[in-house]
Amino acid sequence: MKVGFIGLGIMGRPMSKNLVKAGHELVVFDFNKEAVADLVSCGAEAAENGKEVAQKCDVVITMVPNSPHVRAAVLGENGVADGAHEGSVVIDMSSIDPTESKAIGGELAKKGIEMLDAPVSGGEPKAIDGTLSVMVGGKKELFDKYYDLLMVMAGSVVYVGELGAGNVAKLANQIVVAVNIAAVSEALTFAKKAGADPELVYQAIRGGLAGSTVMDAKAPMMLNRNFKPGFRIELHIKDLNNALNAAHSISSPVPLTAQLMEIMQFLKSEGYDKEDHSSIVKYYEKIASVTVE
């Protein structure tokens, strides 16, 4: 299948490489010329803009930072909509505000262009090994048609509902992940402050009800002082901001999300926003005057 791919960042680059490895013809665009050159060296074709990508491909995947970037890539000057034809499909795999997914999809529909919102979870490591979790909103027949394409980049691809539902699921995911990391941070900081070995406490509780994928991914990073970003604090701030906005628009209270946003704002003020979100532990270390290691 000939596929367009716009957005070759920390997630988009490995995702697009997996599509090439699977034998798909890929036409790529990004403002980062080095990233484009990297994909071309793997066998992809470079395009000058989103319009050219859409002219050459019936399906275009977008993987960009936030709502304004999706709107610009799809509906902006020389964007996908300028080059697409009736029956073209946009699969937006960015994590954005679900109300914007619906709005952008509505604009595309006026031109006969279909859209799925298909945000991902798993961070850079799972993008590299092709085991992301993908949450998809849109028409079920479109989901069925492109399920195999999405599975090239994923370990699971789940249909959630109408357009926008994919990003609702992603925001729910980000709430759970943020609160879980904070809980792990709080627990290990408590263990250290109480005089116990946090590594042994982690090993003791990970096999019980407290154990989780998040704990197993992030506790070792905290203990080893490894905050190399798999998913940056600044990106989680973006997601929680979208979650707060979406929740407030429907009067759904999210007090834990609000608290985590303030913790992450503290980390940003301390210069940790480019680090992995496991750096949440640094907030607890600061207020408890201990180091979890």
mmCIF file of C-alpha atoms in Angstrom:
data_model
loop_
_atom_site.group_PDB
_atom_site.id
_atom_site.type_symbol
_atom_site.label_atom_id
_atom_site.label_comp_id
_atom_site.label_asym_id
_atom_site.label_seq_id
_atom_site.Cartn_x
_atom_site.Cartn_y
_atom_site.Cartn_z
ATOM 1 C CA MET A 1 0.000 0.000 0.000
ATOM 2 C CA LYS A 2 1.244 3.502 -0.788
ATOM 3 C CA VAL A 3 1.023 5.526 2.410
ATOM 4 C CA GLY A 4 1.728 9.154 3.234
ATOM 5 C CA PHE A 5 3.338 9.984 6.568
ATOM 6 C CA ILE A 6 3.615 13.502 7.990
ATOM 7 C CA GLY A 7 5.557 14.036 11.211
ATOM 8 C CA LEU A 8 8.888 12.260 11.740
ATOM 9 C CA GLY A 9 9.560 13.109 15.363
ATOM 10 C CA ILE A 10 10.439 10.915 18.329
ATOM 11 C CA MET A 11 7.411 8.710 17.602
ATOM 12 C CA GLY A 12 6.721 9.249 13.909
ATOM 13 C CA ARG A 13 10.189 8.311 12.690
ATOM 14 C CA PRO A 14 10.261 4.764 14.126
ATOM 15 C CA MET A 15 6.589 4.247 13.254
ATOM 16 C CA SER A 16 7.209 5.176 9.634
ATOM 17 C CA LYS A 17 10.293 2.955 9.501
ATOM 18 C CA ASN A 18 8.165 0.001 10.575
ATOM 19 C CA LEU A 19 5.817 0.698 7.666
ATOM 20 C CA VAL A 20 8.758 0.649 5.251
ATOM 21 C CA LYS A 21 10.078 -2.584 6.780
ATOM 22 C CA ALA A 22 6.650 -4.142 6.263
ATOM 23 C CA GLY A 23 6.872 -3.423 2.543
ATOM 24 C CA HIS A 24 4.641 -0.366 2.222
ATOM 25 C CA GLU A 25 5.580 2.414 -0.185
ATOM 26 C CA LEU A 26 5.981 5.534 1.919
ATOM 27 C CA VAL A 27 5.876 9.223 0.974
ATOM 28 C CA VAL A 28 7.050 11.382 3.883
ATOM 29 C CA PHE A 29 7.133 15.017 4.900
ATOM 30 C CA ASP A 30 8.595 16.830 7.885
ATOM 31 C CA PHE A 31 10.208 20.230 8.430
ATOM 32 C CA ASN A 32 13.203 18.358 9.868
ATOM 33 C CA LYS A 33 15.216 17.587 6.737
ATOM 34 C CA GLU A 34 17.549 15.228 8.589
ATOM 35 C CA ALA A 35 14.582 13.072 9.615
ATOM 36 C CA VAL A 36 13.312 13.036 6.029
ATOM 37 C CA ALA A 37 16.766 12.058 4.746
ATOM 38 C CA ASP A 38 16.872 9.218 7.271
ATOM 39 C CA LEU A 39 13.581 7.819 5.937
ATOM 40 C CA VAL A 40 14.685 8.254 2.336
ATOM 41 C CA SER A 41 17.782 6.194 3.163
ATOM 42 C CA CYS A 42 15.396 3.454 4.336
ATOM 43 C CA GLY A 43 13.483 3.494 1.061
ATOM 44 C CA ALA A 44 10.836 6.199 1.515
ATOM 45 C CA GLU A 45 10.104 9.008 -0.950
ATOM 46 C CA ALA A 46 10.358 12.635 0.174
ATOM 47 C CA ALA A 47 7.655 15.227 -0.485
ATOM 48 C CA GLU A 48 7.861 19.028 -0.330
ATOM 49 C CA ASN A 49 4.691 19.457 1.729
ATOM 50 C CA GLY A 50 1.495 17.783 2.879
ATOM 51 C CA LYS A 51 -0.259 18.663 -0.357
ATOM 52 C CA GLU A 52 2.242 16.624 -2.373
ATOM 53 C CA VAL A 53 1.954 13.728 0.072
ATOM 54 C CA ALA A 54 -1.821 13.665 -0.389
ATOM 55 C CA GLN A 55 -1.549 13.929 -4.171
ATOM 56 C CA LYS A 56 0.562 10.772 -4.229
ATOM 57 C CA CYS A 57 -1.272 8.690 -1.594
ATOM 58 C CA ASP A 58 -4.873 7.704 -0.898
ATOM 59 C CA VAL A 59 -4.203 7.403 2.822
ATOM 60 C CA VAL A 60 -2.134 9.898 4.852
ATOM 61 C CA ILE A 61 -1.002 9.385 8.447
ATOM 62 C CA THR A 62 -0.249 12.442 10.578
ATOM 63 C CA MET A 63 1.855 12.222 13.740
ATOM 64 C CA VAL A 64 2.491 15.758 15.030
ATOM 65 C CA PRO A 65 2.630 17.359 18.504
ATOM 66 C CA ASN A 66 -0.778 18.915 19.174
ATOM 67 C CA SER A 67 -4.103 20.182 17.833
ATOM 68 C CA PRO A 68 -2.785 23.321 16.065
ATOM 69 C CA HIS A 69 -0.133 21.261 14.274
ATOM 70 C CA VAL A 70 -2.715 18.761 13.023
ATOM 71 C CA ARG A 71 -4.936 21.583 11.817
ATOM 72 C CA ALA A 72 -1.999 23.201 9.994
ATOM 73 C CA ALA A 73 -0.785 19.914 8.469
ATOM 74 C CA VAL A 74 -4.242 18.908 7.277
ATOM 75 C CA LEU A 75 -6.149 22.131 6.608
ATOM 76 C CA GLY A 76 -3.382 24.743 6.290
ATOM 77 C CA GLU A 77 -1.752 26.142 3.165
ATOM 78 C CA ASN A 78 -0.244 23.316 1.099
ATOM 79 C CA GLY A 79 -1.748 20.889 3.588
ATOM 80 C CA VAL A 80 -3.256 17.477 3.044
ATOM 81 C CA ALA A 81 -6.694 18.830 2.131
ATOM 82 C CA ASP A 82 -5.186 20.838 -0.742
ATOM 83 C CA GLY A 83 -3.833 17.702 -2.392
ATOM 84 C CA ALA A 84 -6.344 15.062 -1.377
ATOM 85 C CA HIS A 85 -9.261 13.895 -3.507
ATOM 86 C CA GLU A 86 -12.719 12.670 -2.678
ATOM 87 C CA GLY A 87 -12.346 9.314 -0.966
ATOM 88 C CA SER A 88 -8.902 10.074 0.483
ATOM 89 C CA VAL A 89 -8.388 9.117 4.123
ATOM 90 C CA VAL A 90 -6.520 10.939 6.894
ATOM 91 C CA ILE A 91 -5.458 8.841 9.889
ATOM 92 C CA ASP A 92 -4.368 11.240 12.613
ATOM 93 C CA MET A 93 -2.226 9.381 15.127
ATOM 94 C CA SER A 94 -1.359 12.509 17.108
ATOM 95 C CA SER A 95 -2.661 12.974 20.648
ATOM 96 C CA ILE A 96 -4.932 16.013 20.529
ATOM 97 C CA ASP A 97 -8.132 17.494 21.939
ATOM 98 C CA PRO A 98 -11.030 15.249 20.832
ATOM 99 C CA THR A 99 -13.169 18.291 20.040
ATOM 100 C CA GLU A 100 -10.532 19.322 17.494
ATOM 101 C CA SER A 101 -10.522 15.826 15.980
ATOM 102 C CA LYS A 102 -14.236 16.223 15.351
ATOM 103 C CA ALA A 103 -13.839 19.769 14.012
ATOM 104 C CA ILE A 104 -11.020 18.856 11.621
ATOM 105 C CA GLY A 105 -12.936 15.772 10.511
ATOM 106 C CA GLY A 106 -15.956 17.948 9.815
ATOM 107 C CA GLU A 107 -13.944 20.258 7.567
ATOM 108 C CA LEU A 108 -12.481 17.306 5.676
ATOM 109 C CA ALA A 109 -15.909 15.747 5.225
ATOM 110 C CA LYS A 110 -17.017 18.834 3.275
ATOM 111 C CA LYS A 111 -14.428 17.841 0.673
ATOM 112 C CA GLY A 112 -15.332 14.157 0.708
ATOM 113 C CA ILE A 113 -12.230 13.239 2.723
ATOM 114 C CA GLU A 114 -12.579 10.641 5.497
ATOM 115 C CA MET A 115 -10.784 10.726 8.849
ATOM 116 C CA LEU A 116 -9.874 8.427 11.724
ATOM 117 C CA ASP A 117 -8.350 9.611 14.985
ATOM 118 C CA ALA A 118 -5.906 6.942 16.162
ATOM 119 C CA PRO A 119 -3.648 8.180 18.975
ATOM 120 C CA VAL A 120 -1.062 5.834 20.429
ATOM 121 C CA SER A 121 0.323 4.838 23.808
ATOM 122 C CA GLY A 122 3.659 3.234 24.597
ATOM 123 C CA GLY A 123 6.295 5.889 24.026
ATOM 124 C CA GLU A 124 9.427 5.682 21.922
ATOM 125 C CA PRO A 125 10.468 2.122 22.929
ATOM 126 C CA LYS A 126 7.181 0.632 21.717
ATOM 127 C CA ALA A 127 7.202 2.849 18.625
ATOM 128 C CA ILE A 128 10.592 1.359 17.760
ATOM 129 C CA ASP A 129 9.605 -2.274 18.259
ATOM 130 C CA GLY A 130 6.141 -1.833 16.723
ATOM 131 C CA THR A 131 4.101 -2.725 19.806
ATOM 132 C CA LEU A 132 2.172 0.504 20.415
ATOM 133 C CA SER A 133 -1.386 0.505 21.693
ATOM 134 C CA VAL A 134 -3.653 2.328 19.238
ATOM 135 C CA MET A 135 -7.105 3.689 20.113
ATOM 136 C CA VAL A 136 -9.228 4.444 17.063
ATOM 137 C CA GLY A 137 -12.287 6.619 16.524
ATOM 138 C CA GLY A 138 -14.247 7.046 13.281
ATOM 139 C CA LYS A 139 -16.339 4.939 10.942
ATOM 140 C CA LYS A 140 -16.123 1.236 11.724
ATOM 141 C CA GLU A 141 -15.746 0.319 8.056
ATOM 142 C CA LEU A 142 -12.686 2.579 7.808
ATOM 143 C CA PHE A 143 -11.251 1.022 10.947
ATOM 144 C CA ASP A 144 -11.720 -2.442 9.451
ATOM 145 C CA LYS A 145 -10.113 -1.375 6.175
ATOM 146 C CA TYR A 146 -6.974 0.029 7.790
ATOM 147 C CA TYR A 147 -6.676 -2.294 10.767
ATOM 148 C CA ASP A 148 -3.846 -4.325 9.215
ATOM 149 C CA LEU A 149 -1.957 -1.143 8.289
ATOM 150 C CA LEU A 150 -2.164 0.121 11.864
ATOM 151 C CA MET A 151 -1.128 -3.267 13.256
ATOM 152 C CA VAL A 152 2.223 -2.923 11.476
ATOM 153 C CA MET A 153 3.043 -0.259 14.079
ATOM 154 C CA ALA A 154 1.211 -1.762 17.024
ATOM 155 C CA GLY A 155 0.714 -4.600 19.450
ATOM 156 C CA SER A 156 -2.969 -3.763 19.792
ATOM 157 C CA VAL A 157 -5.417 -1.695 17.739
ATOM 158 C CA VAL A 158 -8.813 -1.171 19.363
ATOM 159 C CA TYR A 159 -11.923 0.473 17.929
ATOM 160 C CA VAL A 160 -13.393 2.898 20.483
ATOM 161 C CA GLY A 161 -16.283 4.587 18.662
ATOM 162 C CA GLU A 162 -17.086 7.628 16.561
ATOM 163 C CA LEU A 163 -14.517 10.226 15.489
ATOM 164 C CA GLY A 164 -12.960 11.804 18.566
ATOM 165 C CA ALA A 165 -13.392 8.710 20.728
ATOM 166 C CA GLY A 166 -9.816 7.651 20.019
ATOM 167 C CA ASN A 167 -8.491 10.803 21.658
ATOM 168 C CA VAL A 168 -10.952 10.484 24.536
ATOM 169 C CA ALA A 169 -9.433 7.048 25.196
ATOM 170 C CA LYS A 170 -5.906 8.457 24.883
ATOM 171 C CA LEU A 171 -6.608 11.227 27.384
ATOM 172 C CA ALA A 172 -8.104 8.670 29.781
ATOM 173 C CA ASN A 173 -4.906 6.641 29.310
ATOM 174 C CA GLN A 174 -2.724 9.662 30.068
ATOM 175 C CA ILE A 175 -4.665 10.419 33.240
ATOM 176 C CA VAL A 176 -4.146 6.849 34.488
ATOM 177 C CA VAL A 177 -0.446 6.839 33.535
ATOM 178 C CA ALA A 178 0.291 10.183 35.205
ATOM 179 C CA VAL A 179 -1.482 9.257 38.440
ATOM 180 C CA ASN A 180 0.176 5.828 38.442
ATOM 181 C CA ILE A 181 3.673 7.284 38.043
ATOM 182 C CA ALA A 182 2.928 9.724 40.841
ATOM 183 C CA ALA A 183 1.738 6.883 43.083
ATOM 184 C CA VAL A 184 4.915 4.901 42.399
ATOM 185 C CA SER A 185 7.008 8.012 43.074
ATOM 186 C CA GLU A 186 5.170 8.729 46.319
ATOM 187 C CA ALA A 187 5.489 5.127 47.503
ATOM 188 C CA LEU A 188 9.205 4.773 46.748
ATOM 189 C CA THR A 189 9.962 8.153 48.311
ATOM 190 C CA PHE A 190 8.071 7.068 51.419
ATOM 191 C CA ALA A 191 10.041 3.801 51.509
ATOM 192 C CA LYS A 192 13.358 5.655 51.246
ATOM 193 C CA LYS A 193 12.389 8.202 53.907
ATOM 194 C CA ALA A 194 11.304 5.359 56.227
ATOM 195 C CA GLY A 195 14.754 3.753 55.956
ATOM 196 C CA ALA A 196 13.818 0.848 53.658
ATOM 197 C CA ASP A 197 15.585 -0.025 50.411
ATOM 198 C CA PRO A 198 13.252 1.271 47.648
ATOM 199 C CA GLU A 199 14.573 -1.355 45.216
ATOM 200 C CA LEU A 200 13.591 -4.177 47.575
ATOM 201 C CA VAL A 201 10.225 -2.555 48.289
ATOM 202 C CA TYR A 202 9.588 -2.366 44.544
ATOM 203 C CA GLN A 203 10.465 -6.051 44.118
ATOM 204 C CA ALA A 204 8.207 -6.951 47.056
ATOM 205 C CA ILE A 205 5.102 -5.179 45.796
ATOM 206 C CA ARG A 206 5.367 -5.510 42.018
ATOM 207 C CA GLY A 207 3.908 -9.025 42.000
ATOM 208 C CA GLY A 208 0.818 -8.069 43.986
ATOM 209 C CA LEU A 209 -2.193 -5.861 43.360
ATOM 210 C CA ALA A 210 -0.001 -2.749 43.284
ATOM 211 C CA GLY A 211 1.981 -4.101 40.346
ATOM 212 C CA SER A 212 1.412 -2.538 36.942
ATOM 213 C CA THR A 213 2.966 -2.022 33.541
ATOM 214 C CA VAL A 214 3.660 1.568 34.541
ATOM 215 C CA MET A 215 5.430 0.502 37.737
ATOM 216 C CA ASP A 216 7.616 -2.000 35.890
ATOM 217 C CA ALA A 217 8.492 0.570 33.231
ATOM 218 C CA LYS A 218 9.143 3.570 35.471
ATOM 219 C CA ALA A 219 10.306 2.342 38.887
ATOM 220 C CA PRO A 220 13.600 0.946 37.490
ATOM 221 C CA MET A 221 14.216 4.279 35.722
ATOM 222 C CA MET A 222 13.746 6.157 39.000
ATOM 223 C CA LEU A 223 15.983 3.749 40.922
ATOM 224 C CA ASN A 224 18.719 3.904 38.260
ATOM 225 C CA ARG A 225 18.424 7.697 37.902
ATOM 226 C CA ASN A 226 17.737 7.216 34.209
ATOM 227 C CA PHE A 227 15.470 10.004 33.003
ATOM 228 C CA LYS A 228 16.240 9.728 29.304
ATOM 229 C CA PRO A 229 12.919 10.531 27.650
ATOM 230 C CA GLY A 230 10.679 7.784 26.413
ATOM 231 C CA PHE A 231 7.831 10.241 26.924
ATOM 232 C CA ARG A 232 8.778 13.780 27.892
ATOM 233 C CA ILE A 233 7.243 15.762 30.756
ATOM 234 C CA GLU A 234 6.415 18.579 28.315
ATOM 235 C CA LEU A 235 4.344 16.194 26.182
ATOM 236 C CA HIS A 236 2.492 14.864 29.197
ATOM 237 C CA ILE A 237 1.733 18.458 30.184
ATOM 238 C CA LYS A 238 0.231 18.917 26.726
ATOM 239 C CA ASP A 239 -1.927 15.813 27.138
ATOM 240 C CA LEU A 240 -3.106 16.749 30.627
ATOM 241 C CA ASN A 241 -3.959 20.241 29.406
ATOM 242 C CA ASN A 242 -6.116 18.663 26.681
ATOM 243 C CA ALA A 243 -7.663 16.355 29.294
ATOM 244 C CA LEU A 244 -8.494 19.265 31.592
ATOM 245 C CA ASN A 245 -9.989 21.297 28.742
ATOM 246 C CA ALA A 246 -12.067 18.371 27.482
ATOM 247 C CA ALA A 247 -13.233 17.440 30.991
ATOM 248 C CA HIS A 248 -14.168 21.000 31.883
ATOM 249 C CA SER A 249 -16.161 21.358 28.655
ATOM 250 C CA ILE A 250 -18.455 18.516 29.773
ATOM 251 C CA SER A 251 -18.380 19.278 33.539
ATOM 252 C CA SER A 252 -16.500 16.086 34.389
ATOM 253 C CA PRO A 253 -14.414 16.644 37.550
ATOM 254 C CA VAL A 254 -10.758 15.565 37.303
ATOM 255 C CA PRO A 255 -9.099 16.601 40.590
ATOM 256 C CA LEU A 256 -6.212 14.121 40.376
ATOM 257 C CA THR A 257 -5.428 15.275 36.834
ATOM 258 C CA ALA A 258 -5.338 18.865 38.053
ATOM 259 C CA GLN A 259 -2.949 17.924 40.858
ATOM 260 C CA LEU A 260 -0.642 16.111 38.440
ATOM 261 C CA MET A 261 -0.657 19.119 36.133
ATOM 262 C CA GLU A 262 0.630 21.267 39.019
ATOM 263 C CA ILE A 263 3.342 18.712 39.831
ATOM 264 C CA MET A 264 4.452 18.716 36.202
ATOM 265 C CA GLN A 265 4.392 22.509 36.092
ATOM 266 C CA PHE A 266 6.783 22.457 39.055
ATOM 267 C CA LEU A 267 9.079 20.069 37.178
ATOM 268 C CA LYS A 268 8.945 22.352 34.131
ATOM 269 C CA SER A 269 9.927 25.327 36.297
ATOM 270 C CA GLU A 270 12.903 23.296 37.545
ATOM 271 C CA GLY A 271 14.050 22.588 33.978
ATOM 272 C CA TYR A 272 13.011 18.928 33.845
ATOM 273 C CA ASP A 273 10.420 19.265 31.078
ATOM 274 C CA LYS A 274 12.634 17.532 28.483
ATOM 275 C CA GLU A 275 13.106 14.516 30.758
ATOM 276 C CA ASP A 276 11.012 11.359 30.941
ATOM 277 C CA HIS A 277 7.796 11.586 32.944
ATOM 278 C CA SER A 278 9.384 9.253 35.494
ATOM 279 C CA SER A 279 10.972 12.526 36.679
ATOM 280 C CA ILE A 280 7.762 13.037 38.648
ATOM 281 C CA VAL A 281 9.746 11.328 41.426
ATOM 282 C CA LYS A 282 11.937 14.462 41.601
ATOM 283 C CA TYR A 283 8.961 16.452 42.895
ATOM 284 C CA TYR A 284 8.555 14.016 45.796
ATOM 285 C CA GLU A 285 12.314 13.895 46.408
ATOM 286 C CA LYS A 286 12.367 17.681 46.608
ATOM 287 C CA ILE A 287 9.607 17.967 49.221
ATOM 288 C CA ALA A 288 10.830 14.938 51.222
ATOM 289 C CA SER A 289 14.560 15.816 51.014
ATOM 290 C CA VAL A 290 15.618 12.331 49.960
ATOM 291 C CA THR A 291 16.799 10.675 46.742
ATOM 292 C CA VAL A 292 15.188 7.459 45.540
ATOM 293 C CA GLU A 293 18.040 5.210 44.388
#
